[in-house]
């Protein structure tokens, strides 16, 4: 959005995931804390620098492609506004008790995408996005609960976090934001830039800015079973030829209660649903589609002057290809997924190439290696869609 970020909307190189959070190895972190208990890690990312300045955050939330919220409080009264916000809609920085929350910053700024990539010691299927919050002195969103894991990384200034491990989930009635009615903290810390607080789901927390403050929230997600069931049945419906035979009812009895749903129809439907027991591969495909779907506001930029297929081939053979920072790629044993599109990979050599592309987000063709048409053609289509870029 600013000058440095204008054209290349991509990661310049594969970013290495963190091996340690402070002195804790990521293996120790996952075994002891992930989904289990909160932990505060002082100076978790050595040499950490904020991925953007407050000014860049204010510029970002002026765009209607960016999801943002502004929250003020005044005594016990809380106010919520939704973005976009022009610079004039943002309160003076000296005024206390407000905060600006900007969602999906990693989709808009390469620097922010690089920060999230450092947390890829957690699988991409679980990573959600980077929310950045700016707050004036006293600003915050009040005590609340989230359904997801989060890393709260202090970026600028100080924030006091208070948490309650076994909260009463009752919410304040008629509040514009979800807040807990009876929050009684059992721990409290003041975080400095580079400090990190990890919270598993269900831990009540409240963060209050001590002076000007900016915090990065690296958020996670879990598959929604309801969405998964919908995607799975959609995949069933798309199968060609269909996997079921049409409903038939020879011997149907004369209806004495015409409005009554016939019992044999219920039985037939039940048998059909039970016969649909999903295979492992079908479940994997539904999950891949669900979890590789881009976030709702994501818009990819198609190349302004697209290269012809032949020069695209030469370019990727010479320099390789990288994923757009908004592109989501996942794979399972035999299926590759990119931004909700599924691509079966029956051949081991193709599979190895595409899996390495998804893991590194970078596709480098070894010299002398032939790129199979079954891969180049979809790569070219993804290039035209703005999902991948020649380096
Ligand atoms: Mn929260």
Short mmCIF file of N, CA and C in Angstrom, two decimals, residues 163-239:
data_model
loop_
_atom_site.label_atom_id
_atom_site.label_comp_id
_atom_site.label_asym_id
_atom_site.label_seq_id
_atom_site.Cartn_x
_atom_site.Cartn_y
_atom_site.Cartn_z
N UNK A 163 -4.95 -12.26 32.82
CA UNK A 163 -5.69 -13.43 32.33
C UNK A 163 -6.38 -14.15 33.48
N UNK A 164 -7.42 -14.91 33.14
CA UNK A 164 -8.10 -15.77 34.11
C UNK A 164 -8.24 -17.15 33.47
N UNK A 165 -7.67 -18.15 34.13
CA UNK A 165 -7.60 -19.49 33.53
C UNK A 165 -8.92 -20.23 33.54
N UNK A 166 -9.74 -20.02 34.57
CA UNK A 166 -11.05 -20.70 34.63
C UNK A 166 -12.16 -19.67 34.73
N UNK A 167 -12.45 -19.00 33.62
CA UNK A 167 -13.40 -17.87 33.70
C UNK A 167 -14.86 -18.30 33.74
N UNK A 168 -15.68 -17.43 34.25
CA UNK A 168 -17.13 -17.54 34.15
C UNK A 168 -17.48 -16.94 32.78
N UNK A 169 -18.09 -17.72 31.87
CA UNK A 169 -18.29 -17.22 30.50
C UNK A 169 -19.44 -16.22 30.33
N UNK A 170 -20.13 -15.87 31.41
CA UNK A 170 -21.26 -14.94 31.29
C UNK A 170 -20.79 -13.59 30.74
N UNK A 171 -21.53 -13.10 29.72
CA UNK A 171 -21.14 -11.84 29.08
C UNK A 171 -21.95 -10.66 29.61
N UNK A 172 -21.39 -9.47 29.45
CA UNK A 172 -22.10 -8.24 29.78
C UNK A 172 -23.28 -8.12 28.83
N UNK A 173 -24.52 -7.93 29.35
CA UNK A 173 -25.65 -7.81 28.43
C UNK A 173 -25.62 -6.47 27.68
N UNK A 174 -26.13 -6.46 26.45
CA UNK A 174 -26.30 -5.23 25.66
C UNK A 174 -25.01 -4.44 25.43
N UNK A 175 -23.86 -5.12 25.37
CA UNK A 175 -22.64 -4.39 25.06
C UNK A 175 -22.35 -4.59 23.57
N UNK A 176 -21.83 -3.55 22.87
CA UNK A 176 -21.54 -3.73 21.44
C UNK A 176 -20.39 -4.69 21.19
N UNK A 177 -19.56 -4.95 22.21
CA UNK A 177 -18.50 -5.95 22.04
C UNK A 177 -18.66 -7.00 23.13
N UNK A 178 -18.25 -8.23 22.77
CA UNK A 178 -18.40 -9.33 23.73
C UNK A 178 -17.40 -9.17 24.86
N UNK A 179 -17.93 -8.95 26.08
CA UNK A 179 -17.06 -8.80 27.24
C UNK A 179 -17.59 -9.63 28.39
N UNK A 180 -16.67 -10.08 29.22
CA UNK A 180 -17.07 -10.91 30.35
C UNK A 180 -17.62 -10.05 31.49
N UNK A 181 -18.71 -10.53 32.09
CA UNK A 181 -19.36 -9.77 33.17
C UNK A 181 -18.56 -9.88 34.47
N UNK A 182 -17.95 -11.06 34.69
CA UNK A 182 -17.24 -11.26 35.97
C UNK A 182 -15.84 -11.76 35.69
N UNK A 183 -14.93 -10.85 35.44
CA UNK A 183 -13.54 -11.21 35.13
C UNK A 183 -12.72 -11.04 36.41
N UNK A 184 -12.06 -12.11 36.83
CA UNK A 184 -11.19 -12.01 38.01
C UNK A 184 -9.83 -12.59 37.64
N UNK A 185 -8.89 -11.69 37.36
CA UNK A 185 -7.58 -12.11 36.85
C UNK A 185 -6.84 -12.96 37.88
N UNK A 186 -6.11 -13.98 37.36
CA UNK A 186 -5.24 -14.75 38.27
C UNK A 186 -3.76 -14.55 37.95
N UNK A 187 -3.44 -13.90 36.81
CA UNK A 187 -2.05 -13.56 36.50
C UNK A 187 -2.02 -12.24 35.76
N UNK A 188 -0.90 -11.59 35.84
CA UNK A 188 -0.79 -10.29 35.17
C UNK A 188 0.67 -10.02 34.81
N UNK A 189 0.89 -9.49 33.60
CA UNK A 189 2.24 -9.18 33.15
C UNK A 189 2.21 -7.86 32.36
N UNK A 190 3.33 -7.15 32.37
CA UNK A 190 3.49 -6.01 31.47
C UNK A 190 4.46 -6.43 30.38
N UNK A 191 4.02 -6.35 29.12
CA UNK A 191 4.85 -6.79 28.00
C UNK A 191 5.57 -5.62 27.35
N UNK A 192 6.83 -5.84 27.02
CA UNK A 192 7.65 -4.89 26.28
C UNK A 192 7.80 -5.39 24.85
N UNK A 193 8.26 -4.53 23.92
CA UNK A 193 8.44 -4.99 22.54
C UNK A 193 9.29 -6.25 22.48
N UNK A 194 8.83 -7.23 21.71
CA UNK A 194 9.55 -8.51 21.56
C UNK A 194 9.05 -9.58 22.52
N UNK A 195 8.27 -9.19 23.56
CA UNK A 195 7.70 -10.18 24.48
C UNK A 195 6.47 -10.80 23.84
N UNK A 196 6.21 -12.05 24.20
CA UNK A 196 5.14 -12.81 23.56
C UNK A 196 4.32 -13.54 24.62
N UNK A 197 3.01 -13.40 24.52
CA UNK A 197 2.11 -14.15 25.40
C UNK A 197 1.31 -15.10 24.52
N UNK A 198 1.41 -16.41 24.81
CA UNK A 198 0.60 -17.40 24.09
C UNK A 198 -0.61 -17.75 24.94
N UNK A 199 -1.79 -17.74 24.32
CA UNK A 199 -3.02 -18.13 25.01
C UNK A 199 -3.73 -19.23 24.22
N UNK A 200 -4.01 -20.36 24.87
CA UNK A 200 -4.87 -21.34 24.21
C UNK A 200 -6.32 -20.86 24.24
N UNK A 201 -7.23 -21.52 23.51
CA UNK A 201 -8.62 -21.07 23.53
C UNK A 201 -9.21 -21.16 24.95
N UNK A 202 -10.16 -20.28 25.23
CA UNK A 202 -10.90 -20.39 26.49
C UNK A 202 -10.26 -19.74 27.69
N UNK A 203 -9.12 -19.07 27.51
CA UNK A 203 -8.50 -18.34 28.62
C UNK A 203 -8.98 -16.89 28.52
N UNK A 204 -9.63 -16.41 29.57
CA UNK A 204 -10.09 -15.02 29.54
C UNK A 204 -8.89 -14.09 29.61
N UNK A 205 -8.95 -12.99 28.86
CA UNK A 205 -7.82 -12.06 28.86
C UNK A 205 -8.27 -10.63 28.63
N UNK A 206 -7.42 -9.73 29.14
CA UNK A 206 -7.68 -8.30 28.99
C UNK A 206 -6.33 -7.61 28.83
N UNK A 207 -6.19 -6.85 27.75
CA UNK A 207 -4.94 -6.13 27.51
C UNK A 207 -5.20 -4.64 27.54
N UNK A 208 -4.44 -3.93 28.34
CA UNK A 208 -4.63 -2.48 28.44
C UNK A 208 -3.32 -1.78 28.07
N UNK A 209 -3.40 -0.83 27.15
CA UNK A 209 -2.21 -0.10 26.71
C UNK A 209 -1.71 0.81 27.83
N UNK A 210 -0.38 0.75 28.07
CA UNK A 210 0.24 1.68 29.02
C UNK A 210 1.01 2.69 28.16
N UNK A 211 0.35 3.78 27.81
CA UNK A 211 0.92 4.71 26.83
C UNK A 211 0.66 4.18 25.43
N UNK A 212 1.22 4.84 24.43
CA UNK A 212 1.03 4.42 23.03
C UNK A 212 1.53 2.99 22.86
N UNK A 213 0.75 2.18 22.16
CA UNK A 213 1.01 0.74 22.18
C UNK A 213 0.56 0.09 20.87
N UNK A 214 1.36 -0.85 20.39
CA UNK A 214 0.94 -1.62 19.23
C UNK A 214 1.23 -3.11 19.50
N UNK A 215 0.25 -3.95 19.22
CA UNK A 215 0.37 -5.39 19.50
C UNK A 215 0.02 -6.18 18.24
N UNK A 216 0.81 -7.21 17.96
CA UNK A 216 0.53 -8.11 16.84
C UNK A 216 -0.12 -9.37 17.39
N UNK A 217 -1.27 -9.76 16.84
CA UNK A 217 -1.91 -11.01 17.26
C UNK A 217 -1.81 -12.00 16.10
N UNK A 218 -1.01 -13.04 16.29
CA UNK A 218 -0.94 -14.09 15.28
C UNK A 218 -2.02 -15.09 15.66
N UNK A 219 -3.05 -15.17 14.80
CA UNK A 219 -4.25 -15.92 15.15
C UNK A 219 -4.30 -17.26 14.44
N UNK A 220 -5.01 -18.19 15.03
CA UNK A 220 -5.14 -19.53 14.48
C UNK A 220 -6.60 -19.84 14.26
N UNK A 221 -6.86 -20.90 13.52
CA UNK A 221 -8.23 -21.29 13.29
C UNK A 221 -8.35 -22.81 13.35
N UNK A 222 -9.58 -23.26 13.45
CA UNK A 222 -9.84 -24.69 13.45
C UNK A 222 -10.91 -24.94 12.39
N UNK A 223 -10.93 -26.15 11.80
CA UNK A 223 -11.97 -26.40 10.80
C UNK A 223 -13.35 -26.37 11.45
N UNK A 224 -14.31 -25.77 10.78
CA UNK A 224 -15.69 -25.81 11.29
C UNK A 224 -16.32 -27.08 10.73
N UNK A 225 -16.81 -27.94 11.60
CA UNK A 225 -17.38 -29.23 11.14
C UNK A 225 -18.62 -28.99 10.28
N UNK A 226 -19.39 -27.96 10.61
CA UNK A 226 -20.59 -27.69 9.82
C UNK A 226 -20.22 -27.31 8.38
N UNK A 227 -19.19 -26.44 8.22
CA UNK A 227 -18.74 -26.06 6.88
C UNK A 227 -18.18 -27.28 6.15
N UNK A 228 -17.44 -28.09 6.89
CA UNK A 228 -16.82 -29.26 6.28
C UNK A 228 -17.90 -30.19 5.70
N UNK A 229 -18.97 -30.40 6.45
CA UNK A 229 -20.05 -31.27 5.98
C UNK A 229 -20.67 -30.68 4.71
N UNK A 230 -20.83 -29.35 4.66
CA UNK A 230 -21.42 -28.71 3.49
C UNK A 230 -20.49 -28.88 2.28
N UNK A 231 -19.18 -28.69 2.48
CA UNK A 231 -18.23 -28.83 1.38
C UNK A 231 -18.19 -30.28 0.90
N UNK A 232 -18.23 -31.21 1.85
CA UNK A 232 -18.19 -32.62 1.48
C UNK A 232 -19.41 -32.98 0.62
N UNK A 233 -20.58 -32.51 1.01
CA UNK A 233 -21.76 -32.89 0.22
C UNK A 233 -21.75 -32.19 -1.14
N UNK A 234 -21.15 -31.01 -1.19
CA UNK A 234 -20.98 -30.32 -2.48
C UNK A 234 -20.07 -31.15 -3.40
N UNK A 235 -18.98 -31.67 -2.83
CA UNK A 235 -18.07 -32.51 -3.62
C UNK A 235 -18.79 -33.77 -4.10
N UNK A 236 -19.67 -34.33 -3.27
CA UNK A 236 -20.45 -35.51 -3.66
C UNK A 236 -21.35 -35.17 -4.84
N UNK A 237 -22.00 -34.01 -4.75
CA UNK A 237 -22.95 -33.61 -5.79
C UNK A 237 -22.26 -33.37 -7.13
N UNK A 238 -20.95 -32.96 -7.06
CA UNK A 238 -20.23 -32.65 -8.30
C UNK A 238 -19.70 -33.91 -8.98
N UNK A 239 -19.78 -35.05 -8.29
CA UNK A 239 -19.18 -36.26 -8.87
C UNK A 239 -19.88 -36.66 -10.15
#
